[in-house]
XYZ file of C-alpha atoms in Angstrom:
713
model
C 0.034 0.095 0.161
C 0.979 3.158 -0.752
C 0.246 6.445 0.822
C 0.942 10.249 0.899
C 0.438 12.497 3.678
C 0.716 16.379 3.569
C 2.875 17.878 5.533
C 2.871 22.231 6.189
C 6.440 23.396 7.274
C 6.884 26.453 8.860
C 10.540 28.106 8.180
C 12.676 25.447 9.465
C 16.013 24.940 10.339
C 16.837 21.222 9.819
C 19.379 19.317 12.042
C 21.188 16.924 9.279
C 22.914 14.982 11.704
C 22.218 11.546 13.185
C 21.774 11.666 17.110
C 22.691 8.754 18.760
C 21.745 8.708 22.317
C 23.324 6.464 24.638
C 22.250 5.415 28.226
C 22.088 2.542 30.360
C 18.541 2.195 28.803
C 17.965 0.947 25.174
C 19.803 3.351 22.615
C 17.328 5.135 19.938
C 18.943 6.985 16.912
C 16.659 10.416 16.162
C 16.552 12.999 13.936
C 14.364 16.030 14.630
C 13.053 19.149 12.461
C 12.485 22.804 14.386
C 10.514 25.679 13.447
C 11.911 29.178 13.976
C 11.249 29.254 17.346
C 13.152 26.458 18.082
C 9.992 24.051 18.714
C 9.966 20.258 17.479
C 7.880 19.747 14.586
C 9.377 16.650 13.227
C 10.709 13.357 14.509
C 12.362 10.447 12.952
C 13.173 7.499 15.488
C 14.665 4.159 15.062
C 16.221 1.130 16.701
C 18.989 1.152 14.001
C 19.479 4.265 11.249
C 22.114 3.771 8.486
C 22.680 7.162 6.676
C 24.596 8.412 3.385
C 24.454 12.402 1.938
C 21.130 11.594 0.475
C 19.220 8.856 2.242
C 18.771 7.749 5.976
C 17.380 4.236 6.697
C 15.516 3.446 9.976
C 15.258 -0.146 11.447
C 13.334 -1.570 13.933
C 10.399 0.135 15.741
C 9.890 3.161 13.326
C 8.602 6.086 14.584
C 7.578 9.542 12.975
C 6.032 12.047 15.081
C 4.827 15.754 13.264
C 2.514 18.138 14.423
C -0.762 16.175 13.280
C 0.677 12.457 13.316
C 2.024 9.727 15.210
C 3.333 6.732 12.566
C 4.945 3.669 13.496
C 6.484 1.109 11.024
C 9.118 -1.641 10.507
C 11.345 0.087 8.427
C 11.802 3.779 6.725
C 13.984 5.287 3.934
C 14.138 9.296 4.704
C 15.346 11.135 1.224
C 16.512 14.247 2.295
C 16.528 15.671 -0.653
C 13.557 15.626 -1.879
C 12.132 15.409 1.851
C 10.027 12.079 1.248
C 9.586 9.335 3.728
C 8.813 5.679 2.501
C 7.503 3.539 5.612
C 7.140 -0.225 5.156
C 5.582 -3.141 7.179
C 2.800 -2.843 9.536
C 2.365 0.741 8.974
C -0.214 2.359 11.835
C -1.062 6.250 11.533
C -2.723 7.816 14.831
C -4.307 11.218 15.022
C -4.756 12.177 18.450
C -5.620 8.967 20.435
C -7.467 7.173 17.527
C -5.964 5.233 14.720
C -5.943 6.767 11.643
C -4.899 4.606 9.217
C -3.573 1.609 8.537
C -1.047 0.004 5.864
C 1.836 -2.062 4.699
C 3.470 1.040 2.899
C 3.137 4.986 3.078
C 4.677 7.337 1.740
C 5.290 11.204 2.971
C 5.809 13.969 1.419
C 7.207 16.734 4.126
C 6.538 19.794 1.754
C 4.086 19.153 -0.768
C 0.459 20.750 -1.020
C -0.811 18.437 -3.295
C -0.105 14.238 -3.043
C -1.596 11.030 -4.313
C -2.716 7.822 -2.411
C -3.323 4.279 -3.723
C -4.867 1.953 -2.439
C -6.514 3.714 0.509
C -7.661 2.614 4.145
C -9.044 4.476 6.923
C -10.184 3.200 10.283
C -11.953 5.070 13.418
C -10.591 3.332 16.179
C -13.723 4.658 18.730
C -16.843 3.227 16.447
C -14.939 0.760 14.361
C -15.833 2.262 11.215
C -13.250 1.878 8.235
C -12.927 3.203 4.547
C -10.815 1.399 1.515
C -10.412 2.483 -1.482
C -8.819 1.648 -4.734
C -7.235 5.175 -4.784
C -7.488 8.613 -3.271
C -5.925 12.162 -3.700
C -5.131 14.286 -1.185
C -4.993 18.276 -1.182
C -5.525 20.570 1.572
C -6.719 17.908 4.138
C -9.615 16.682 1.897
C -9.048 12.974 0.305
C -10.884 12.594 -3.184
C -11.633 8.732 -3.038
C -12.938 6.191 -5.996
C -14.353 2.916 -5.538
C -15.074 3.061 -1.766
C -16.307 0.491 0.692
C -17.804 1.581 4.002
C -18.599 -0.839 7.207
C -18.056 -1.436 10.598
C -17.868 -5.078 10.387
C -15.249 -7.429 9.763
C -12.657 -6.217 6.892
C -12.189 -9.530 5.562
C -15.865 -10.698 5.183
C -18.556 -7.797 6.197
C -22.049 -8.497 6.620
C -22.819 -5.198 4.781
C -21.063 -2.652 3.706
C -21.930 0.539 1.607
C -20.094 0.435 -1.875
C -19.741 3.978 -3.614
C -18.205 4.934 -6.795
C -16.848 8.062 -5.553
C -16.559 10.296 -2.407
C -14.819 12.746 -0.214
C -13.259 12.512 3.117
C -12.645 15.844 5.165
C -10.004 15.115 7.945
C -9.822 18.142 9.634
C -14.658 18.066 10.087
C -13.769 14.136 10.549
C -16.817 14.012 7.385
C -17.161 11.493 4.926
C -19.317 12.084 1.561
C -20.174 9.506 -1.125
C -21.848 9.293 -4.274
C -24.356 6.834 -5.734
C -24.073 4.277 -2.638
C -25.282 0.581 -2.455
C -26.083 -0.913 0.689
C -24.865 -4.486 0.349
C -25.534 -7.462 2.656
C -22.952 -10.039 1.915
C -22.145 -8.386 -1.297
C -26.005 -8.420 -2.539
C -27.122 -4.764 -3.036
C -30.306 -4.111 -1.013
C -30.686 -0.365 -1.277
C -29.571 2.480 -3.093
C -28.731 5.837 -2.130
C -28.254 9.204 -4.769
C -25.885 10.726 -1.872
C -24.768 9.884 1.883
C -23.041 12.487 4.084
C -22.139 11.288 7.822
C -19.302 11.787 10.381
C -16.808 9.156 11.185
C -16.018 10.572 14.523
C -17.978 11.217 17.437
C -18.518 15.190 17.045
C -21.997 16.374 16.735
C -22.743 17.698 12.909
C -25.895 19.056 11.400
C -27.627 16.059 9.319
C -30.689 14.022 8.636
C -31.105 11.167 11.534
C -32.512 7.849 10.857
C -36.226 7.870 9.668
C -39.202 6.165 11.664
C -41.471 4.457 9.038
C -44.744 2.835 9.642
C -48.364 1.461 8.373
C -51.561 1.427 10.572
C -54.948 0.602 9.844
C -55.988 3.656 11.300
C -53.646 5.994 10.769
C -52.342 4.835 7.549
C -48.504 5.289 5.984
C -46.624 6.779 8.843
C -43.290 8.487 8.139
C -41.094 10.756 10.119
C -37.731 12.410 9.429
C -36.107 14.049 11.831
C -33.084 16.399 11.185
C -30.156 17.323 13.748
C -28.699 20.854 13.756
C -25.845 21.437 15.755
C -24.673 24.860 14.878
C -22.304 25.709 18.374
C -20.754 23.231 20.552
C -22.965 24.421 23.045
C -26.383 23.644 21.870
C -28.256 21.548 19.504
C -31.772 20.466 18.329
C -33.701 17.849 16.370
C -36.803 19.006 14.086
C -38.938 15.913 13.489
C -41.585 16.610 10.980
C -44.642 13.855 10.402
C -47.052 12.543 8.545
C -49.776 10.315 8.936
C -51.570 9.487 5.606
C -54.855 8.736 7.071
C -55.029 11.403 10.262
C -52.672 14.395 9.702
C -49.400 16.042 9.978
C -47.308 18.094 12.270
C -43.716 18.576 13.823
C -41.691 17.960 17.083
C -38.625 20.135 18.055
C -36.176 19.142 20.616
C -33.888 21.354 22.131
C -30.752 20.853 24.074
C -28.413 23.527 25.362
C -25.269 23.064 27.731
C -24.529 25.715 30.077
C -21.147 27.210 31.300
C -21.644 24.759 34.563
C -22.132 21.758 32.394
C -25.808 21.684 33.009
C -28.022 20.716 30.685
C -31.515 22.544 29.591
C -33.757 20.223 27.370
C -36.570 21.573 25.791
C -39.462 20.081 24.007
C -42.318 21.302 21.475
C -44.786 19.897 19.054
C -47.793 19.873 17.294
C -50.036 17.454 15.465
C -53.380 18.489 13.533
C -56.029 15.649 12.902
C -57.928 15.666 9.570
C -61.422 16.783 10.315
C -62.797 13.281 9.262
C -59.997 11.608 11.691
C -61.473 13.702 14.595
C -65.240 12.854 13.905
C -64.710 8.829 13.104
C -62.741 8.399 16.332
C -64.899 10.880 18.486
C -61.634 12.907 19.805
C -61.803 15.898 21.824
C -59.225 17.725 20.713
C -58.330 17.819 16.793
C -54.758 19.723 17.771
C -52.159 18.197 19.934
C -49.740 20.454 21.145
C -47.401 20.683 23.956
C -44.366 22.033 25.675
C -41.799 20.366 27.921
C -38.523 22.240 29.873
C -36.205 20.492 32.281
C -33.329 22.625 33.699
C -31.640 22.208 36.933
C -28.599 24.258 38.176
C -26.880 24.984 41.581
C -24.951 28.360 42.203
C -27.005 30.373 39.463
C -26.256 33.920 40.784
C -24.748 33.429 44.043
C -21.070 33.630 45.259
C -19.154 32.355 48.173
C -18.577 35.903 49.646
C -22.454 36.601 49.420
C -24.896 36.476 52.480
C -26.756 33.652 50.783
C -23.956 31.524 49.690
C -25.593 29.249 47.597
C -28.747 29.118 44.943
C -30.392 26.924 43.075
C -32.847 26.499 40.398
C -35.378 23.557 39.128
C -37.296 23.402 36.544
C -39.781 20.443 35.268
C -42.511 22.142 32.994
C -44.986 19.816 30.948
C -47.985 21.650 29.449
C -49.587 19.066 26.972
C -53.187 19.027 25.297
C -53.789 15.600 26.092
C -51.995 11.965 26.308
C -51.901 11.630 22.704
C -49.578 14.495 22.475
C -46.701 11.553 24.179
C -48.348 9.024 21.732
C -47.510 10.750 18.604
C -43.818 11.066 19.129
C -40.421 9.912 21.032
C -41.062 8.098 23.754
C -38.257 10.408 25.322
C -40.689 12.807 25.723
C -43.095 10.977 28.091
C -40.290 9.117 29.946
C -38.990 12.578 30.515
C -41.935 13.917 32.406
C -43.451 13.572 36.020
C -46.305 11.539 34.713
C -47.867 9.207 37.825
C -50.648 7.298 35.945
C -52.754 10.018 34.578
C -51.466 12.741 36.658
C -48.944 15.084 34.860
C -47.272 17.201 37.438
C -44.738 20.840 36.453
C -42.886 22.068 38.855
C -40.918 25.189 39.358
C -38.329 25.450 42.551
C -35.705 28.489 43.184
C -34.137 28.935 46.724
C -31.660 31.021 48.381
C -29.605 29.751 51.323
C -26.912 30.995 53.844
C -25.909 29.222 56.678
C -28.671 30.723 59.232
C -31.661 31.239 56.592
C -33.390 29.313 53.759
C -35.656 31.115 51.007
C -37.696 29.207 48.606
C -39.905 29.795 45.642
C -41.872 27.446 43.997
C -45.010 26.753 41.790
C -46.672 23.349 41.025
C -49.465 22.466 38.608
C -51.172 19.375 38.008
C -52.810 17.914 34.605
C -55.139 15.052 34.752
C -54.810 13.844 31.373
C -58.153 11.726 31.531
C -60.221 14.901 31.933
C -61.485 17.097 29.215
C -60.749 20.212 31.494
C -58.592 20.840 34.719
C -60.367 23.847 35.342
C -61.878 22.600 38.430
C -57.960 21.672 39.599
C -56.474 23.728 42.378
C -52.917 24.667 41.522
C -50.362 26.122 43.570
C -49.298 29.252 42.058
C -46.759 30.529 43.692
C -45.733 29.054 47.254
C -43.226 31.185 49.106
C -41.083 29.707 51.739
C -38.819 30.748 54.645
C -36.874 28.538 57.088
C -34.465 29.775 59.843
C -31.883 26.998 60.285
C -31.756 25.213 63.827
C -29.996 27.358 66.397
C -29.217 27.034 69.868
C -30.563 29.481 72.085
C -30.232 30.119 76.257
C -28.531 27.028 77.189
C -26.793 23.701 75.870
C -29.558 21.441 73.984
C -32.138 24.369 73.913
C -32.614 24.992 70.151
C -35.422 26.612 67.901
C -36.263 26.939 64.313
C -39.258 29.060 62.475
C -40.877 28.477 59.297
C -42.964 30.587 57.097
C -45.317 29.749 53.801
C -47.453 31.569 51.844
C -49.446 29.653 49.112
C -51.604 30.933 46.893
C -54.072 28.080 45.217
C -55.838 29.209 42.098
C -57.990 27.707 39.286
C -60.594 29.186 36.801
C -63.655 27.262 38.342
C -64.118 27.010 42.196
C -63.155 28.771 44.901
C -59.637 30.178 45.368
C -57.427 30.534 48.343
C -54.389 32.111 49.919
C -53.149 30.516 52.789
C -50.197 31.603 54.930
C -48.585 29.351 57.637
C -45.814 29.861 60.437
C -44.397 27.293 62.572
C -42.185 28.147 65.730
C -41.010 25.083 67.722
C -38.603 25.166 70.757
C -36.348 21.761 70.687
C -35.153 20.476 73.902
C -32.869 17.090 73.393
C -31.090 14.870 76.014
C -29.338 11.862 75.220
C -30.159 8.768 77.604
C -28.936 5.519 78.883
C -24.956 6.276 77.358
C -25.927 7.804 74.206
C -27.996 4.593 73.544
C -31.251 6.752 73.110
C -32.189 10.344 72.513
C -35.243 11.973 73.979
C -36.780 15.393 72.294
C -39.174 17.602 73.713
C -40.786 20.518 71.397
C -43.395 22.846 72.391
C -44.647 24.381 68.622
C -46.619 27.637 68.046
C -48.654 27.422 65.102
C -51.081 29.749 63.032
C -52.568 29.623 59.526
C -55.026 31.884 57.989
C -57.010 31.400 54.545
C -58.718 34.219 52.709
C -61.258 32.397 50.310
C -61.923 33.916 46.825
C -64.255 33.402 43.502
C -66.457 31.356 46.205
C -70.143 30.519 44.472
C -72.640 27.854 43.399
C -74.447 28.073 46.420
C -70.900 27.417 48.927
C -70.522 29.649 51.641
C -67.174 29.630 53.067
C -65.521 32.219 55.826
C -62.289 32.838 55.817
C -60.226 30.600 58.243
C -57.958 31.625 61.151
C -56.155 28.973 63.339
C -54.140 29.320 66.182
C -52.380 26.540 68.220
C -49.638 25.368 70.468
C -49.154 21.608 70.835
C -46.205 19.419 71.945
C -43.913 17.164 69.826
C -42.209 14.626 72.347
C -39.794 11.798 70.530
C -37.785 9.253 71.350
C -35.391 7.421 69.555
C -32.478 4.566 69.240
C -30.177 4.086 66.640
C -28.054 0.877 67.438
C -25.152 -1.012 65.397
C -23.859 -3.956 65.775
C -21.209 -6.216 64.139
C -21.603 -10.007 63.916
C -19.278 -12.773 63.122
C -21.043 -13.165 59.873
C -22.811 -10.202 59.420
C -23.772 -6.826 60.496
C -26.885 -5.057 61.930
C -28.326 -1.838 62.151
C -31.675 -1.299 64.202
C -33.799 2.439 64.471
C -36.590 2.665 66.583
C -38.676 5.658 66.827
C -41.797 6.983 68.707
C -43.328 10.536 68.211
C -46.486 11.870 70.352
C -48.250 14.732 69.194
C -49.854 16.698 72.524
C -52.439 19.646 71.596
C -52.299 22.421 73.893
C -54.595 24.988 73.179
C -56.307 26.373 70.010
C -58.330 28.830 68.990
C -60.409 28.447 65.673
C -62.497 30.789 63.532
C -64.245 30.408 60.062
C -64.141 27.110 57.631
C -61.089 24.860 56.576
C -61.770 22.736 53.644
C -60.661 19.177 53.219
C -57.916 20.586 51.314
C -56.276 21.919 54.377
C -54.717 20.238 57.326
C -54.184 21.673 60.893
C -51.071 20.050 62.544
C -51.173 19.740 66.124
C -55.116 19.588 65.862
C -55.509 16.109 67.062
C -53.723 13.921 70.052
C -51.508 11.132 67.705
C -48.804 8.569 68.141
C -46.563 7.527 65.687
C -44.402 4.319 66.371
C -41.824 2.950 63.467
C -38.968 1.123 63.207
C -36.264 -0.208 60.600
C -33.574 -2.683 60.559
C -30.952 -3.462 58.223
C -28.520 -6.517 57.539
C -25.413 -6.518 55.677
C -22.825 -8.568 54.837
C -19.000 -7.964 56.209
C -18.244 -5.719 52.837
C -21.566 -3.682 53.530
C -23.552 -5.108 50.763
C -27.187 -5.036 51.845
C -28.940 -8.142 52.498
C -32.375 -7.502 53.935
C -34.452 -4.253 55.205
C -37.463 -3.965 56.840
C -39.817 -1.196 58.010
C -42.692 -0.678 59.732
C -45.034 2.652 60.794
C -48.095 3.113 62.396
C -50.454 5.917 63.336
C -52.340 6.027 66.482
C -55.172 8.897 66.872
C -55.964 9.234 70.516
C -58.825 11.655 70.437
C -62.019 10.348 71.460
C -64.405 9.555 68.144
C -63.387 8.946 64.664
C -60.679 6.556 63.693
C -58.478 5.377 65.960
C -55.821 3.969 63.879
C -54.092 4.822 60.588
C -52.626 2.239 57.700
C -49.907 -0.230 58.994
C -46.971 0.182 56.555
C -44.912 -2.876 56.611
C -41.717 -3.073 53.851
C -39.599 -5.543 53.055
C -36.310 -6.050 51.290
C -34.216 -8.988 50.888
C -31.177 -9.349 48.178
C -29.893 -12.974 47.840
C -26.706 -13.973 45.803
C -26.374 -10.971 43.959
C -29.177 -12.321 41.337
C -32.279 -12.280 43.253
C -34.430 -9.557 45.017
C -37.325 -9.518 46.591
C -39.672 -6.336 47.669
C -43.034 -6.540 49.653
C -44.569 -3.344 50.526
C -47.981 -3.310 52.102
C -50.211 -1.192 53.686
C -53.156 -2.489 55.975
C -56.466 -0.409 56.574
C -57.540 -1.257 60.192
C -60.793 0.273 59.677
C -61.858 -1.495 56.570
C -59.873 -4.661 57.999
C -58.026 -5.283 54.834
C -55.089 -4.506 52.982
C -55.523 -1.028 51.224
C -52.166 -1.070 49.417
C -49.742 -3.213 48.446
C -46.557 -3.663 45.915
C -44.446 -6.708 45.224
C -41.645 -7.500 42.912
C -39.236 -10.429 42.120
C -36.190 -9.736 40.339
C -33.876 -12.370 38.775
C -30.756 -11.436 36.657
C -27.973 -13.546 35.735
C -25.168 -13.125 33.019
C -27.567 -14.719 30.412
C -31.079 -14.336 31.987
C -33.425 -11.734 33.569
C -36.921 -12.126 34.688
C -39.202 -10.117 37.054
C -42.606 -10.549 38.429
C -44.739 -7.793 39.800
C -48.010 -7.330 41.599
C -49.557 -3.731 42.356
C -53.374 -3.381 44.208
C -54.697 -0.339 45.555
C -58.062 -0.115 46.844
C -60.432 3.064 46.319
C -60.171 3.424 50.227
C -56.712 3.825 50.543
C -54.961 7.165 52.335
C -54.144 9.476 49.220
C -50.817 11.343 49.083
C -50.163 13.245 46.024
C -46.679 14.237 46.390
C -45.437 10.505 46.997
C -47.728 9.212 43.914
C -50.088 7.589 46.316
C -53.710 8.052 44.454
C -56.314 6.157 42.554
C -57.264 2.543 42.393
C -54.870 0.155 40.365
C -55.034 -3.851 39.914
C -52.149 -5.607 37.654
C -49.832 -7.497 37.454
C -46.536 -7.229 35.411
C -44.242 -10.229 34.098
C -40.911 -9.854 32.164
C -38.515 -12.109 30.870
C -35.114 -12.042 28.348
C -32.730 -14.890 27.808
C -29.761 -14.507 26.056
C -28.267 -17.245 23.538
C -25.822 -17.576 21.620
C -26.788 -15.782 18.479
C -29.926 -13.948 19.336
C -31.904 -12.826 22.422
C -35.828 -13.950 23.456
C -37.963 -11.783 25.436
C -41.591 -11.583 26.733
C -43.802 -8.958 28.694
C -47.248 -8.962 29.746
C -49.268 -6.330 31.968
C -52.733 -7.655 33.213
C -55.443 -6.477 35.066
C -56.871 -9.209 37.129
C -59.827 -7.125 38.530
C -61.355 -6.349 35.062
C -59.512 -9.495 33.477
C -57.837 -8.076 30.491
C -54.293 -7.796 29.231
C -53.073 -3.833 29.379
C -50.374 -4.961 27.522
C -48.222 -8.250 26.066
C -45.347 -8.660 23.686
C -42.641 -11.114 22.262
C -39.707 -10.803 20.129
C -36.337 -11.735 19.363
C -33.450 -9.643 18.678
C -29.772 -9.931 17.559
C -26.817 -7.909 17.834
C -23.340 -7.989 16.840
C -20.556 -5.438 16.611
C -21.865 -4.041 13.064
C -25.303 -5.230 12.597
C -28.700 -5.877 14.830
C -32.278 -7.070 13.994
C -35.593 -6.679 15.933
C -38.806 -7.918 15.481
C -41.491 -7.942 18.292
C -45.680 -8.268 18.440
C -46.888 -5.411 20.417
C -50.698 -5.434 22.207
C -51.818 -2.653 24.275
C -54.671 -0.985 25.472
C -53.982 2.948 26.162
C -56.546 5.813 26.992
C -57.704 8.155 24.451
C -59.345 11.574 25.430
C -62.649 11.559 23.300
C -65.673 13.725 23.970
C -66.698 11.898 26.799
C -63.417 11.342 28.394
C -60.985 9.424 28.493
C -61.783 5.789 26.633
C -59.392 2.844 26.173
C -58.323 1.887 22.743
C -56.662 -1.322 21.941
C -53.461 -1.539 19.475
C -51.928 -4.296 17.891
C -48.866 -4.179 15.883
C -45.406 -5.743 14.625
C -42.180 -3.737 15.268
C -39.103 -4.065 13.006
C -36.067 -2.895 14.013
C -32.788 -2.945 12.190
C -29.394 -1.506 12.437
C -26.242 -0.943 10.374
C -24.219 0.139 12.883
C -23.546 3.474 13.165
C -24.737 4.422 10.146
C -28.208 3.373 9.552
C -31.283 2.443 11.630
C -34.658 2.011 10.913
C -37.649 1.408 12.938
C -40.768 -0.354 10.614
C -44.150 -0.360 12.466
C -47.301 -2.477 10.985
C -50.380 -2.684 12.967
C -53.660 -0.668 13.687
């Protein structure tokens, strides 16, 4: 193989002498060239050198180094008059840390602006992609190639390759362009392109991404062509127009911006318009589906270490969409990024300022029930202001105080609105007991809140609420740790008692508001963990129970019992049960069994929740559910087999099930799966279920081409 490489030379002072370096270690012969700043721009090293007036011959571990390349070979002949070096025998050229090209013979011209190369071979060591050509011309860092082959498979017998009549490779941009290429599988042409252009490196560049193709009896032919745009190093975007021939068309835009703290701002917006006939046929509530999403988090946005508030932070997670179809009509990344629990979509914004003594927070929260035609009656928190005084010692040892203030604005278009202000001042006395085996704390707490209503109508009569109280929090807890011969054990026990003192209550408080310290209650909880001697968790166990001691009403809250067990780094078990004493049965239960080995993974999950279970929106505890999830994957030598199912055992139907196979080697992957799923669609009558069955084919020629083909409803 013969190769010519361009080498730009500054004003040179040639050290035309042989440097023999002798030492206690192995000697290396070297020749160097310098620019006018006496900086080394060329080095020629070998184990042994022979030289005359016009030639220097290097043998054994030959190394050529210049400003751009690092080349190794078995032998090199340096023509000092013509400024040419011919390298032979296992020639490898590196640019940066990557293998740039490989050959048996390379000819380097040090001072030419135009050179010629044949045959040509280039490979990227990170992606494994290689290009070979019968001939190539090299000018201004661009290779003009003829009769080229491109692939990431084995060079000797590739599963696939792209054959092209001609093309060019820009070495600086690491960008390959080829004309009239054919995609061949085992030398059999299967697909023709008039033109292809793509990156051989991992630097982001603008261009077309893999298209999405499908066919549906409901939506018709589906085609989406994402376009990747990367105009700058700190931001890029993906614009994905799509058409569904029986339904309509639209687009989705995804933005990514990286700031000076390497935090990423992600945004997504989209629009899809159904045809009028499609909306009428399926009785859709909305003819147009649209939405906007934004996610960003950063600390130390404005603050400096020298400021009083030495730390601040911003967190944004915003998702405002017309209905659930907005997610179904685009890439799954949009739905996976959103804070979506069941049918409840939550948007939130938080900004805080923090010092060693004070904390100031501003937040907002917005809820959207995607199964409702309108959320006009849902109370939103827009905004909330919070102040917290860090715990501080006062008067005597073990006596502390802290202070909290909150202002909440609860609003909605239809129904009452409210502004609530809360203030809480606990005085905390702590004392260790029994040689620090236990801790005791007593906290008289002063609490006050006011609620001012507005937009009250429809026969509802609400008077502004005022509530003042003083109550006591008494807490006793212990944390124990012990190491045994074969395992370690930790145990935490805690009891907290709330004793009301005085209270003054006037006006109305709806069920939306909770008043701390209003009733006498006792909370008892315990946690324990078992560890191996290398601190790997074996077993964890947690229990918690509330007792309500006031006369009348419910005496016992839900009992929670959670157990996790890990066996042999392969098996894991989870059981989390809530028991309602009032109903005398389980109100919520989660069970999960997972198994994972080198070649097999499987899981079984069970979740049930009754309509009488305690609701907690912040922790995702709401709604009624009864379902079982099962998943399985087995890796064979040449392919993987997988299956999964979700079954609602109360309604007796499969919410989803799928089965398929996929195979992947270094340069090629193929997958096929059959999917059946039932999903909600927002109609004029509310959310209704729709059954979708389809076959999904996935073909990837890594890393150049990929396509998903969906055939079904």
